[in-house]
Amino acid sequence: MLFLQLPLLLALLPGADSEDGFQEPVSFQIIRIFSFYNHSWEHSLGSGWLGELQTHSMDSSSDTVIYLWPWSRGNFSNEELMEVTRLFQTFFIRFAQAFHNHAIQWMLHYPFEVQIAGGCKLRFGEASVGFVQVAFQGSEFLSFQNNSWLPSPEGGEMAQLVSSLFNLYQGTSEILHRLLSDTCPRFLLGLLDAGKAYLQRQGHRSSVGWIFLAVTVPLLLLAGLAFWVRKRWTLCQPASSHLPLE
């Protein structure tokens, strides 16, 4: 019965008849641009993006998140949003402080600019992929993979020094890994669900359709497998193991 439902589900989903709709990944990312002017002053701009659609911005004066759409909060509660925002704010503050505190050691010359983009991608039939990319003066500098910071070849010796320092803070790396591998995919799915009416009107039907499929089909398969295992287990039990009728 389960497998009979899958073709029906495919037929009902918007965009399910488009092969491209199942190939293109859907992503959510936060972009932060730091402009360092001297040893004690920097300015930053922040934004959040669902694919190519901006969903969030940051008030640089108060460092608070601005939700650009009624559905930009996704399905997260206010408490969870506050906690996630606090974690990201703490990370970005320490990130900027590291460049200030080690400017001489890393041979940095003011002014300079650092860009950081982090988030996650979902592709049909595959696990979510978290990512963080750091650029220095517009060139590749660092990346975050498998709970570790890796220097880019373009970053030279300075990228190696920065990655070595960042890798000392294992607690921060573990929090960042959790945000990328767990929090971000859940938030992305919540955005797609909360904003599906708007996204479909704007022509994003295929993306909403396949991501719904990517979540629903595994749940159906697990439910069917659990039912089958339970039925087999029951049939294989001796009669004495069944509860009496009276």
PDB file of N, CA and C in Angstrom, residues 134-184:
ATOM      1  N   VAL A 134      34.832  31.771   3.992  1.00  0.00           N
ATOM      2  CA  VAL A 134      35.352  33.076   4.403  1.00  0.00           C
ATOM      3  C   VAL A 134      36.243  33.613   3.288  1.00  0.00           C
ATOM      4  N   ALA A 135      36.035  34.874   2.949  1.00  0.00           N
ATOM      5  CA  ALA A 135      36.870  35.539   1.944  1.00  0.00           C
ATOM      6  C   ALA A 135      37.560  36.737   2.584  1.00  0.00           C
ATOM      7  N   PHE A 136      38.785  36.979   2.170  1.00  0.00           N
ATOM      8  CA  PHE A 136      39.553  38.136   2.638  1.00  0.00           C
ATOM      9  C   PHE A 136      39.842  39.020   1.433  1.00  0.00           C
ATOM     10  N   GLN A 137      39.361  40.251   1.501  1.00  0.00           N
ATOM     11  CA  GLN A 137      39.522  41.190   0.391  1.00  0.00           C
ATOM     12  C   GLN A 137      38.985  40.603  -0.922  1.00  0.00           C
ATOM     13  N   GLY A 138      37.905  39.813  -0.805  1.00  0.00           N
ATOM     14  CA  GLY A 138      37.259  39.268  -1.987  1.00  0.00           C
ATOM     15  C   GLY A 138      37.839  37.971  -2.505  1.00  0.00           C
ATOM     16  N   SER A 139      38.903  37.451  -1.887  1.00  0.00           N
ATOM     17  CA  SER A 139      39.534  36.205  -2.334  1.00  0.00           C
ATOM     18  C   SER A 139      39.273  35.088  -1.331  1.00  0.00           C
ATOM     19  N   GLU A 140      39.192  33.848  -1.811  1.00  0.00           N
ATOM     20  CA  GLU A 140      38.957  32.700  -0.939  1.00  0.00           C
ATOM     21  C   GLU A 140      40.024  32.645   0.150  1.00  0.00           C
ATOM     22  N   PHE A 141      39.552  32.335   1.373  1.00  0.00           N
ATOM     23  CA  PHE A 141      40.458  32.425   2.516  1.00  0.00           C
ATOM     24  C   PHE A 141      40.362  31.204   3.424  1.00  0.00           C
ATOM     25  N   LEU A 142      39.154  30.906   3.923  1.00  0.00           N
ATOM     26  CA  LEU A 142      38.938  29.775   4.819  1.00  0.00           C
ATOM     27  C   LEU A 142      37.644  29.065   4.449  1.00  0.00           C
ATOM     28  N   SER A 143      37.539  27.812   4.900  1.00  0.00           N
ATOM     29  CA  SER A 143      36.270  27.090   4.832  1.00  0.00           C
ATOM     30  C   SER A 143      36.143  26.240   6.088  1.00  0.00           C
ATOM     31  N   PHE A 144      34.904  25.897   6.430  1.00  0.00           N
ATOM     32  CA  PHE A 144      34.633  25.078   7.612  1.00  0.00           C
ATOM     33  C   PHE A 144      34.038  23.761   7.137  1.00  0.00           C
ATOM     34  N   GLN A 145      34.754  22.648   7.381  1.00  0.00           N
ATOM     35  CA  GLN A 145      34.316  21.335   6.931  1.00  0.00           C
ATOM     36  C   GLN A 145      34.622  20.303   8.001  1.00  0.00           C
ATOM     37  N   ASN A 146      33.639  19.412   8.239  1.00  0.00           N
ATOM     38  CA  ASN A 146      33.846  18.314   9.188  1.00  0.00           C
ATOM     39  C   ASN A 146      34.377  18.802  10.530  1.00  0.00           C
ATOM     40  N   ASN A 147      33.779  19.871  11.015  1.00  0.00           N
ATOM     41  CA  ASN A 147      34.096  20.390  12.350  1.00  0.00           C
ATOM     42  C   ASN A 147      35.480  21.029  12.449  1.00  0.00           C
ATOM     43  N   SER A 148      36.075  21.372  11.311  1.00  0.00           N
ATOM     44  CA  SER A 148      37.409  21.980  11.333  1.00  0.00           C
ATOM     45  C   SER A 148      37.488  23.116  10.315  1.00  0.00           C
ATOM     46  N   TRP A 149      38.357  24.078  10.615  1.00  0.00           N
ATOM     47  CA  TRP A 149      38.639  25.177   9.694  1.00  0.00           C
ATOM     48  C   TRP A 149      39.802  24.792   8.800  1.00  0.00           C
ATOM     49  N   LEU A 150      39.636  25.019   7.502  1.00  0.00           N
ATOM     50  CA  LEU A 150      40.660  24.673   6.526  1.00  0.00           C
ATOM     51  C   LEU A 150      41.096  25.925   5.774  1.00  0.00           C
ATOM     52  N   PRO A 151      42.409  26.131   5.629  1.00  0.00           N
ATOM     53  CA  PRO A 151      42.883  27.298   4.877  1.00  0.00           C
ATOM     54  C   PRO A 151      42.743  27.065   3.377  1.00  0.00           C
ATOM     55  N   SER A 152      42.446  28.115   2.662  1.00  0.00           N
ATOM     56  CA  SER A 152      42.406  28.040   1.204  1.00  0.00           C
ATOM     57  C   SER A 152      43.807  28.272   0.649  1.00  0.00           C
ATOM     58  N   PRO A 153      44.182  27.585  -0.424  1.00  0.00           N
ATOM     59  CA  PRO A 153      45.505  27.826  -1.015  1.00  0.00           C
ATOM     60  C   PRO A 153      45.727  29.289  -1.383  1.00  0.00           C
ATOM     61  N   GLU A 154      44.633  29.970  -1.774  1.00  0.00           N
ATOM     62  CA  GLU A 154      44.763  31.381  -2.138  1.00  0.00           C
ATOM     63  C   GLU A 154      45.063  32.259  -0.929  1.00  0.00           C
ATOM     64  N   GLY A 155      44.774  31.744   0.282  1.00  0.00           N
ATOM     65  CA  GLY A 155      44.960  32.546   1.483  1.00  0.00           C
ATOM     66  C   GLY A 155      46.381  32.621   1.973  1.00  0.00           C
ATOM     67  N   GLY A 156      47.234  31.717   1.483  1.00  0.00           N
ATOM     68  CA  GLY A 156      48.644  31.746   1.856  1.00  0.00           C
ATOM     69  C   GLY A 156      48.896  31.469   3.333  1.00  0.00           C
ATOM     70  N   GLU A 157      49.997  32.010   3.841  1.00  0.00           N
ATOM     71  CA  GLU A 157      50.405  31.767   5.224  1.00  0.00           C
ATOM     72  C   GLU A 157      49.417  32.356   6.215  1.00  0.00           C
ATOM     73  N   MET A 158      48.821  33.495   5.890  1.00  0.00           N
ATOM     74  CA  MET A 158      47.882  34.116   6.819  1.00  0.00           C
ATOM     75  C   MET A 158      46.671  33.220   7.043  1.00  0.00           C
ATOM     76  N   ALA A 159      46.164  32.583   6.004  1.00  0.00           N
ATOM     77  CA  ALA A 159      45.024  31.681   6.154  1.00  0.00           C
ATOM     78  C   ALA A 159      45.386  30.496   7.040  1.00  0.00           C
ATOM     79  N   GLN A 160      46.608  30.018   6.945  1.00  0.00           N
ATOM     80  CA  GLN A 160      47.050  28.918   7.794  1.00  0.00           C
ATOM     81  C   GLN A 160      47.104  29.344   9.256  1.00  0.00           C
ATOM     82  N   LEU A 161      47.584  30.559   9.506  1.00  0.00           N
ATOM     83  CA  LEU A 161      47.638  31.065  10.879  1.00  0.00           C
ATOM     84  C   LEU A 161      46.243  31.233  11.469  1.00  0.00           C
ATOM     85  N   VAL A 162      45.326  31.786  10.677  1.00  0.00           N
ATOM     86  CA  VAL A 162      43.966  32.018  11.165  1.00  0.00           C
ATOM     87  C   VAL A 162      43.261  30.694  11.429  1.00  0.00           C
ATOM     88  N   SER A 163      43.373  29.743  10.516  1.00  0.00           N
ATOM     89  CA  SER A 163      42.704  28.456  10.706  1.00  0.00           C
ATOM     90  C   SER A 163      43.269  27.718  11.918  1.00  0.00           C
ATOM     91  N   SER A 164      44.573  27.819  12.139  1.00  0.00           N
ATOM     92  CA  SER A 164      45.183  27.172  13.311  1.00  0.00           C
ATOM     93  C   SER A 164      44.614  27.738  14.603  1.00  0.00           C
ATOM     94  N   LEU A 165      44.433  29.059  14.656  1.00  0.00           N
ATOM     95  CA  LEU A 165      43.854  29.677  15.848  1.00  0.00           C
ATOM     96  C   LEU A 165      42.401  29.255  16.027  1.00  0.00           C
ATOM     97  N   PHE A 166      41.601  29.335  14.963  1.00  0.00           N
ATOM     98  CA  PHE A 166      40.183  29.000  15.067  1.00  0.00           C
ATOM     99  C   PHE A 166      39.982  27.548  15.495  1.00  0.00           C
ATOM    100  N   ASN A 167      40.865  26.650  15.070  1.00  0.00           N
ATOM    101  CA  ASN A 167      40.719  25.235  15.416  1.00  0.00           C
ATOM    102  C   ASN A 167      41.038  24.953  16.880  1.00  0.00           C
ATOM    103  N   LEU A 168      41.638  25.921  17.574  1.00  0.00           N
ATOM    104  CA  LEU A 168      41.886  25.748  19.005  1.00  0.00           C
ATOM    105  C   LEU A 168      40.596  25.838  19.809  1.00  0.00           C
ATOM    106  N   TYR A 169      39.608  26.541  19.274  1.00  0.00           N
ATOM    107  CA  TYR A 169      38.354  26.754  19.992  1.00  0.00           C
ATOM    108  C   TYR A 169      37.349  25.684  19.576  1.00  0.00           C
ATOM    109  N   GLN A 170      37.551  24.468  20.102  1.00  0.00           N
ATOM    110  CA  GLN A 170      36.748  23.326  19.697  1.00  0.00           C
ATOM    111  C   GLN A 170      35.290  23.486  20.092  1.00  0.00           C
ATOM    112  N   GLY A 171      35.050  24.132  21.233  1.00  0.00           N
ATOM    113  CA  GLY A 171      33.670  24.338  21.661  1.00  0.00           C
ATOM    114  C   GLY A 171      32.890  25.180  20.670  1.00  0.00           C
ATOM    115  N   THR A 172      33.508  26.241  20.183  1.00  0.00           N
ATOM    116  CA  THR A 172      32.857  27.086  19.180  1.00  0.00           C
ATOM    117  C   THR A 172      32.623  26.316  17.891  1.00  0.00           C
ATOM    118  N   SER A 173      33.590  25.483  17.501  1.00  0.00           N
ATOM    119  CA  SER A 173      33.437  24.686  16.282  1.00  0.00           C
ATOM    120  C   SER A 173      32.286  23.698  16.403  1.00  0.00           C
ATOM    121  N   GLU A 174      32.120  23.111  17.581  1.00  0.00           N
ATOM    122  CA  GLU A 174      31.031  22.157  17.774  1.00  0.00           C
ATOM    123  C   GLU A 174      29.670  22.850  17.706  1.00  0.00           C
ATOM    124  N   ILE A 175      29.573  24.050  18.287  1.00  0.00           N
ATOM    125  CA  ILE A 175      28.320  24.807  18.208  1.00  0.00           C
ATOM    126  C   ILE A 175      28.022  25.176  16.759  1.00  0.00           C
ATOM    127  N   LEU A 176      29.041  25.612  16.039  1.00  0.00           N
ATOM    128  CA  LEU A 176      28.854  25.977  14.635  1.00  0.00           C
ATOM    129  C   LEU A 176      28.424  24.767  13.811  1.00  0.00           C
ATOM    130  N   HIS A 177      29.041  23.625  14.070  1.00  0.00           N
ATOM    131  CA  HIS A 177      28.672  22.395  13.359  1.00  0.00           C
ATOM    132  C   HIS A 177      27.213  22.031  13.617  1.00  0.00           C
ATOM    133  N   ARG A 178      26.774  22.179  14.861  1.00  0.00           N
ATOM    134  CA  ARG A 178      25.377  21.868  15.191  1.00  0.00           C
ATOM    135  C   ARG A 178      24.424  22.823  14.488  1.00  0.00           C
ATOM    136  N   LEU A 179      24.776  24.097  14.438  1.00  0.00           N
ATOM    137  CA  LEU A 179      23.929  25.073  13.748  1.00  0.00           C
ATOM    138  C   LEU A 179      23.798  24.741  12.268  1.00  0.00           C
ATOM    139  N   LEU A 180      24.886  24.290  11.658  1.00  0.00           N
ATOM    140  CA  LEU A 180      24.876  24.006  10.226  1.00  0.00           C
ATOM    141  C   LEU A 180      24.187  22.691   9.898  1.00  0.00           C
ATOM    142  N   SER A 181      24.396  21.676  10.739  1.00  0.00           N
ATOM    143  CA  SER A 181      23.903  20.335  10.416  1.00  0.00           C
ATOM    144  C   SER A 181      22.500  20.060  10.933  1.00  0.00           C
ATOM    145  N   ASP A 182      22.065  20.772  11.966  1.00  0.00           N
ATOM    146  CA  ASP A 182      20.747  20.507  12.552  1.00  0.00           C
ATOM    147  C   ASP A 182      19.832  21.725  12.465  1.00  0.00           C
ATOM    148  N   THR A 183      20.258  22.841  13.029  1.00  0.00           N
ATOM    149  CA  THR A 183      19.394  24.022  13.094  1.00  0.00           C
ATOM    150  C   THR A 183      19.071  24.569  11.713  1.00  0.00           C
ATOM    151  N   CYS A 184      20.074  24.715  10.867  1.00  0.00           N
ATOM    152  CA  CYS A 184      19.861  25.319   9.549  1.00  0.00           C
ATOM    153  C   CYS A 184      18.902  24.508   8.675  1.00  0.00           C
TER     154      CYS A 184
END
